[in-house]
Amino acid sequence: MNVLVAVDNSEATLRLVDFAAKHFHGPDYTLHILHIQAVEAAALPGGAGAAAFAYETSDALSEEQEAEARKFLQEVVQPRLSKVNLKPVLHMKRVLGSSSSLIGETICKQAAELDAAFTLLTKSSKNAITKFFVGSVTKYCVQHSQNAVVVL
């Protein structure tokens, strides 16, 4: 049975990892950890030169985000799961943009591709005011996922 845990680099997602380790271990479960890097599209005036600079800058930032995500997964998430002899499958996805619906759609697609029995998400890793104005990845997934969503 596949279980998808969507994480970011926040402390809040560590509860998900600990919950998954406690409740979804053993030979019947395959734990999938998904980390999404949201890359903002740079829109600069100035023609082809500015567009090339924006692309290179965006790519460099993407590589930096990916390195931070990989470090978080390897140095924080994996050791927590290794304590209970779990060897998760790590997934990293890069999306262009940071809207809740775009990130939520990516999580839902990954869950569907894995045929995940459950997708584990946090309520929010943002404060209440930010969540009110920006929207919620969790809300998107609860409304659109074809798989069961567990919210902690």
mmCIF file of N, CA and C in Angstrom, residues 17 25 43 51 61 79 98 105:
data_model
loop_
_atom_site.group_PDB
_atom_site.id
_atom_site.type_symbol
_atom_site.label_atom_id
_atom_site.label_comp_id
_atom_site.label_asym_id
_atom_site.label_seq_id
_atom_site.Cartn_x
_atom_site.Cartn_y
_atom_site.Cartn_z
ATOM 1 N N VAL A 17 5.918 13.210 9.141
ATOM 2 C CA VAL A 17 6.929 12.160 9.020
ATOM 3 C C VAL A 17 6.849 11.233 10.236
ATOM 4 N N HIS A 25 4.220 1.599 8.809
ATOM 5 C CA HIS A 25 5.470 0.871 8.643
ATOM 6 C C HIS A 25 5.166 -0.618 8.496
ATOM 7 N N ALA A 43 9.538 37.900 -14.620
ATOM 8 C CA ALA A 43 9.074 38.679 -15.763
ATOM 9 C C ALA A 43 9.803 40.019 -15.741
ATOM 10 N N ALA A 51 15.469 38.563 -20.693
ATOM 11 C CA ALA A 51 14.824 37.252 -20.593
ATOM 12 C C ALA A 51 15.860 36.164 -20.319
ATOM 13 N N LEU A 61 18.397 29.809 -8.971
ATOM 14 C CA LEU A 61 17.579 29.746 -7.760
ATOM 15 C C LEU A 61 16.937 28.375 -7.621
ATOM 16 N N PRO A 79 16.801 10.351 8.367
ATOM 17 C CA PRO A 79 17.224 9.844 9.680
ATOM 18 C C PRO A 79 16.049 9.554 10.625
ATOM 19 N N SER A 98 3.869 29.531 -7.594
ATOM 20 C CA SER A 98 3.712 29.131 -6.192
ATOM 21 C C SER A 98 2.259 29.176 -5.732
ATOM 22 N N GLU A 105 -2.356 20.652 -7.139
ATOM 23 C CA GLU A 105 -2.555 19.804 -8.320
ATOM 24 C C GLU A 105 -1.389 18.835 -8.491
#
